[in-house]
Tab-separated table of C-alpha atoms in Angstrom:
chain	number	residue	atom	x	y	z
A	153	UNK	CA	-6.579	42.550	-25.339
A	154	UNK	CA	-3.353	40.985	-23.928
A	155	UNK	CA	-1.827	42.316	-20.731
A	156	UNK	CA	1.598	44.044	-22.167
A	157	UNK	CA	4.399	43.022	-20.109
A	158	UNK	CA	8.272	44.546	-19.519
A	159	UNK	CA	10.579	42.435	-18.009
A	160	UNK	CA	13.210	44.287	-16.257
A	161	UNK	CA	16.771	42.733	-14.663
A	162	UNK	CA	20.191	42.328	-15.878
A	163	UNK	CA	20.781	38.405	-16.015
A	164	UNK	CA	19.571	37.240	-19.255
A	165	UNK	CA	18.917	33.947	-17.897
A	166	UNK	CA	16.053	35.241	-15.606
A	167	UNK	CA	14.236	37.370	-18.578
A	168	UNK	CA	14.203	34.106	-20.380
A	169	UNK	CA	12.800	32.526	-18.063
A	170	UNK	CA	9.969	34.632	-17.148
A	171	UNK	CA	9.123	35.008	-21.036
A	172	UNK	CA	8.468	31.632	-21.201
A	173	UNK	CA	6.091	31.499	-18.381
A	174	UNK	CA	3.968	34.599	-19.969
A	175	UNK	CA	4.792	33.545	-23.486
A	176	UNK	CA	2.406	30.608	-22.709
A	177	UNK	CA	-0.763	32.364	-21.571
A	178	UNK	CA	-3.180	33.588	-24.124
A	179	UNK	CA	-3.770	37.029	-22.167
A	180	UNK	CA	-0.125	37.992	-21.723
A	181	UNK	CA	2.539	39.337	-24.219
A	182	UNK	CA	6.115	40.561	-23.259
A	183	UNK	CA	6.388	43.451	-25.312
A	184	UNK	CA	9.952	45.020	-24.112
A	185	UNK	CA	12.881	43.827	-22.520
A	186	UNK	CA	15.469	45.954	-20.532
A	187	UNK	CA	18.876	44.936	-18.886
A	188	UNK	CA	19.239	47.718	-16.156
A	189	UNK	CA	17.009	51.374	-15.077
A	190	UNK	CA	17.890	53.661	-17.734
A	191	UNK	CA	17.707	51.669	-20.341
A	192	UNK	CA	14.172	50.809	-18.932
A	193	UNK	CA	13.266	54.352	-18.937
A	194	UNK	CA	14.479	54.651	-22.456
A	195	UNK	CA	12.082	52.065	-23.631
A	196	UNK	CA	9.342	53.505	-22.324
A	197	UNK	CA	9.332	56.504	-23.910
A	198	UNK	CA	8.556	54.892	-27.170
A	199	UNK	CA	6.747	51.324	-25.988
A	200	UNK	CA	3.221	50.774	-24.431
A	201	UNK	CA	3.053	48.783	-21.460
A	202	UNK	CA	0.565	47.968	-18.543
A	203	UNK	CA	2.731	45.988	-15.963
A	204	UNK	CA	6.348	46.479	-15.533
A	205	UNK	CA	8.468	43.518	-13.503
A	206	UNK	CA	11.375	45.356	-11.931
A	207	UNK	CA	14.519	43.796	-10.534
A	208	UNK	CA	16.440	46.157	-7.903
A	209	UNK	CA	19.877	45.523	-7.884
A	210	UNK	CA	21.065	46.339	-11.569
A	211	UNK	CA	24.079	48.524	-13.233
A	212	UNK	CA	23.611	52.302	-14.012
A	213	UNK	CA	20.274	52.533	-12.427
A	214	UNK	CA	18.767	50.031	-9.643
A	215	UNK	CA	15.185	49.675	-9.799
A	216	UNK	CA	14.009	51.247	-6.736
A	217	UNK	CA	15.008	54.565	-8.668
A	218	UNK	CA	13.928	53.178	-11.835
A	219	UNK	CA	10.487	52.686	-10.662
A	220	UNK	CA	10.480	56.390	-8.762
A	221	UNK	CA	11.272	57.938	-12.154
A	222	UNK	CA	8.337	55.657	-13.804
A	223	UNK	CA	5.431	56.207	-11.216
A	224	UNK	CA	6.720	59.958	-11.504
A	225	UNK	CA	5.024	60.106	-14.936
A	226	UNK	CA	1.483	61.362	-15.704
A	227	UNK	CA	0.704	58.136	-17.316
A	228	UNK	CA	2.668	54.628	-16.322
A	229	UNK	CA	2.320	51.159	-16.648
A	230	UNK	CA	1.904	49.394	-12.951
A	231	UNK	CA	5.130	48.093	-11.272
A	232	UNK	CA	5.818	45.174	-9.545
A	233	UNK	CA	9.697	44.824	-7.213
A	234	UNK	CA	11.338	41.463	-7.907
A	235	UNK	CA	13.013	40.696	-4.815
A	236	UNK	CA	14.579	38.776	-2.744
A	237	UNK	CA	14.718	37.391	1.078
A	238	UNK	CA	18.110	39.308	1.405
A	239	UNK	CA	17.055	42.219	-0.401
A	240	UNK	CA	13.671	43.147	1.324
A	241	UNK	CA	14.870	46.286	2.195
A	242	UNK	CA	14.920	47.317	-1.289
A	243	UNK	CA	11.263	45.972	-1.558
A	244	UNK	CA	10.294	48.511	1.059
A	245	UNK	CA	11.724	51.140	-0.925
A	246	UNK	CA	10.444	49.959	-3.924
A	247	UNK	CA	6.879	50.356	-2.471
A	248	UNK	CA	7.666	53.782	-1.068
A	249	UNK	CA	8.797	54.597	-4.522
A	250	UNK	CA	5.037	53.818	-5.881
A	251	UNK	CA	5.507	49.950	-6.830
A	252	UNK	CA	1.997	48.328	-6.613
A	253	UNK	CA	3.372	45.274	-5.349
A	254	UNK	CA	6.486	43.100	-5.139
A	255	UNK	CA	7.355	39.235	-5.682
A	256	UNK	CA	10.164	36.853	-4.353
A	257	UNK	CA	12.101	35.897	-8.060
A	258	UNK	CA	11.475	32.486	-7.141
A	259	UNK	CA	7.815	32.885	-7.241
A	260	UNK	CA	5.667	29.707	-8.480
A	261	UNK	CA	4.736	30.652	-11.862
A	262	UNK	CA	0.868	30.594	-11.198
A	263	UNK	CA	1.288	33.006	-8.338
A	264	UNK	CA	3.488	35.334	-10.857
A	265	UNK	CA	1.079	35.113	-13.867
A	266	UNK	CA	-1.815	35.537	-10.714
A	267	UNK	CA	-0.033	39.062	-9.719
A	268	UNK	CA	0.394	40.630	-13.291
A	269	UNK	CA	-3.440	39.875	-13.684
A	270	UNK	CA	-4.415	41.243	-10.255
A	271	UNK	CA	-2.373	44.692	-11.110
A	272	UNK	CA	-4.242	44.700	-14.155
A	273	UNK	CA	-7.375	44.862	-13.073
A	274	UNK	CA	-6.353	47.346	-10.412
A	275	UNK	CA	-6.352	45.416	-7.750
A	276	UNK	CA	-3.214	44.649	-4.819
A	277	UNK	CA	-0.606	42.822	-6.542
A	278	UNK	CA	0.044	40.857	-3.075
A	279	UNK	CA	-1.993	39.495	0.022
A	280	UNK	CA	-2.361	42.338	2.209
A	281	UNK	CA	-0.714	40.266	5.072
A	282	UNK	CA	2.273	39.228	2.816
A	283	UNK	CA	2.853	43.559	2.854
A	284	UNK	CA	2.524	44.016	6.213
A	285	UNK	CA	4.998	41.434	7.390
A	286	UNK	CA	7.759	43.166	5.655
A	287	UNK	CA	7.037	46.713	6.794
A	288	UNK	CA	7.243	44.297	10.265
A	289	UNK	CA	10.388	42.917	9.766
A	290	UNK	CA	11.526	46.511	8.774
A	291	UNK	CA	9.649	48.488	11.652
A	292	UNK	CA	13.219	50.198	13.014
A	293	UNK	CA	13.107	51.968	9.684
A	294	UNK	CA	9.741	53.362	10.440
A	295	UNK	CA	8.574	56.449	13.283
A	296	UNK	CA	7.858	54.786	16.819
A	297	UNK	CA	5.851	57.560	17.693
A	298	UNK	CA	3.398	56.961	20.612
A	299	UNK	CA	1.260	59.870	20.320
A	300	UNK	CA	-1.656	60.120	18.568
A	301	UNK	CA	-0.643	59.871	14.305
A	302	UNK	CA	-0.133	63.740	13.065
A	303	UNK	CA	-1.098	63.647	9.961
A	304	UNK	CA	-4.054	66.153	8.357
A	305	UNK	CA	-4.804	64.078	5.474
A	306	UNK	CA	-5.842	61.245	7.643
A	307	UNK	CA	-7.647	63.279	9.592
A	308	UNK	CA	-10.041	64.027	6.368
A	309	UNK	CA	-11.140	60.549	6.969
A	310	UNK	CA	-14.309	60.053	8.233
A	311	UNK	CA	-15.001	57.933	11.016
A	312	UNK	CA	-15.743	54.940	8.930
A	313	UNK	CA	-12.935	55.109	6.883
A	314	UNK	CA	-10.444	55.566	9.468
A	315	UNK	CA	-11.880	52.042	10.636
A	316	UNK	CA	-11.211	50.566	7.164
A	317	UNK	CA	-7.936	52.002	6.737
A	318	UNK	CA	-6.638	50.358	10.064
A	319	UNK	CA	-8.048	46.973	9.170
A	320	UNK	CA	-6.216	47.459	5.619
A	321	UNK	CA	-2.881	48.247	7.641
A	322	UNK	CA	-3.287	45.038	9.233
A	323	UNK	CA	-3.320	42.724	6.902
A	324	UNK	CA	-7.151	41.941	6.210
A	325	UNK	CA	-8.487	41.665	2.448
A	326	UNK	CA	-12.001	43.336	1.312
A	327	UNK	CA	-13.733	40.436	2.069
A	328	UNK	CA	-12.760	40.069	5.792
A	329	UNK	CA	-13.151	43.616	6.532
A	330	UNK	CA	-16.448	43.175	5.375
A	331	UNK	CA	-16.963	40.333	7.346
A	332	UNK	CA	-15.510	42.308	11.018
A	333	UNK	CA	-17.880	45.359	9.860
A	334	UNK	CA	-20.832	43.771	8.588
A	335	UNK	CA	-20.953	45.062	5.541
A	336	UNK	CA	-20.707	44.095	1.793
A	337	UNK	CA	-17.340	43.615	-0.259
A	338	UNK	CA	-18.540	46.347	-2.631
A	339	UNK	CA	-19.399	48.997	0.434
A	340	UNK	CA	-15.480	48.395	1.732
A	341	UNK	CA	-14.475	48.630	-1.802
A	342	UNK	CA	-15.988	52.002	-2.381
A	343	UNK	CA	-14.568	53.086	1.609
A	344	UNK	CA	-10.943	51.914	0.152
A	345	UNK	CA	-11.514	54.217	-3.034
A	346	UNK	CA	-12.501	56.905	-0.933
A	347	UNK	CA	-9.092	56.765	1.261
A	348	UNK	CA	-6.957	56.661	-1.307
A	349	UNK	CA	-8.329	59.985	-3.474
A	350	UNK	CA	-8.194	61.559	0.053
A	351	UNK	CA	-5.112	60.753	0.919
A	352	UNK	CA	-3.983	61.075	-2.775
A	353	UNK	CA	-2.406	57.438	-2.705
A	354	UNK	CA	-2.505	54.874	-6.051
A	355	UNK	CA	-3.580	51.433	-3.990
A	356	UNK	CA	-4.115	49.811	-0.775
A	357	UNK	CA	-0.175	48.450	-0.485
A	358	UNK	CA	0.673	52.602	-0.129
A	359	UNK	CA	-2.212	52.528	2.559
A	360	UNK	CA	-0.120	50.609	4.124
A	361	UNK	CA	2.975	52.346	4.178
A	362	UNK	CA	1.282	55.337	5.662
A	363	UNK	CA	-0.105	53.854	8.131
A	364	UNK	CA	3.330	52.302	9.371
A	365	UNK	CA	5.091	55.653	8.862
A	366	UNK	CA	2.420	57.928	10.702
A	367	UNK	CA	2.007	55.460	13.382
A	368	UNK	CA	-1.516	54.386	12.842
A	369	UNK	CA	-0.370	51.158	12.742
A	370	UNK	CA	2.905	49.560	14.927
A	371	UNK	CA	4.676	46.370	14.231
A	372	UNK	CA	2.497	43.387	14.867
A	373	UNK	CA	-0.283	45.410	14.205
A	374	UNK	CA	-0.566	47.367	17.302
């Protein structure tokens, strides 16, 4: 079954292009189009899709709030922010907002068609690393606590996972956590499962964020 695709952002020029790029691969179909948030929305009610590419600065309704609204819903296709090196900030919030992911627009097209694939199959949309040097960059936005994270959920975690968690924070895929623990991929998969149904978060990019915003984790991975 093709992946069903909604491109999102208000220049024309930009939706064409991305069709073409997913036009051409046999497990991708663009199924809706929208020029700004609300219009989005309104397609949605009435279209099935699995992987939403949202632009942020549009008319009526950006798509930070746009993708709030959509990862809001009891059932909704994945999201991933189109951005840009100027408008990071909004990538932040985009994440914060429930976004699995976001992309620079001028993205090589294998490393586009790469991300609509991984969010697909439910896995993070970006490099780990690529995530954590924006909340970097963006660290006065985030608490500079130096006490000890407050924060009961995390405290849930056991041992174990608490170690995983931090090693997700800073940048480091299943694989190389695996590799610093000594233990198989599919053990730290089933340890990242576990901290995200405890602390009730959708994928490892939202790890992340909590992390930064409880203090778990500091700028340059302190």
């Amino acid at each position: 079954m093709s992946i069903r695709v909604m491109l999102v952002d208000d220049q024309v020029l930009l939706r064409t292009g991305f069709r073409m790029v997913l036009a051409a691969q046999p497990d991708m179909e663009v199924v809706a189009e929208a020029g700004d948030g609300l219009e989005a929305l309104e397609v949605l009610r009435s279209t099935k899709v699995d992987v939403v590419l949202m632009d942020v600065r549009m008319p009526k309704l950006d798509g930070v709030e746009a993708t709030r609204r959509i990862c809001e819903r009891h059932e909704h296709p994945d999201v991933i922010i189109l951005t840009t090196f100027d408008l990071d900030e909004y990538a932040f919030s985009g994440l914060k907002a429930g976004a699995s992911g976001f992309m620079l627009k001028d993205v090589p097209p294998a490393e586009l068609l790469a991300a609509i694939r991984s969010v697909h199959s439910g896995d993070a949309v970006v490099a780990p690393s690529t995530t954590r040097r924006l909340l970097d960059r963006f660290a006065p936005m985030l608490p500079t606590n130096t006490q000890e994270p407050q924060n009961k959920e995390i405290e849930r975690l056991t041992e174990r996972e608490r170690e995983v968690m931090l090693l997700v924070a800073q940048g480091l895929s299943n694989g190389e956590i695996a590799a610093r623990l000594v233990l198989s991929e599919a053990t730290v998969k089933t340890h990242v499962g576990r901290i995200l149904t405890k602390l009730s978060l959708r994928d490892r990019v939202q790890v992340v964020v909590l992390a930064y915003e409880t203090g778990l984790v500091r700028a340059g991975g302190a």
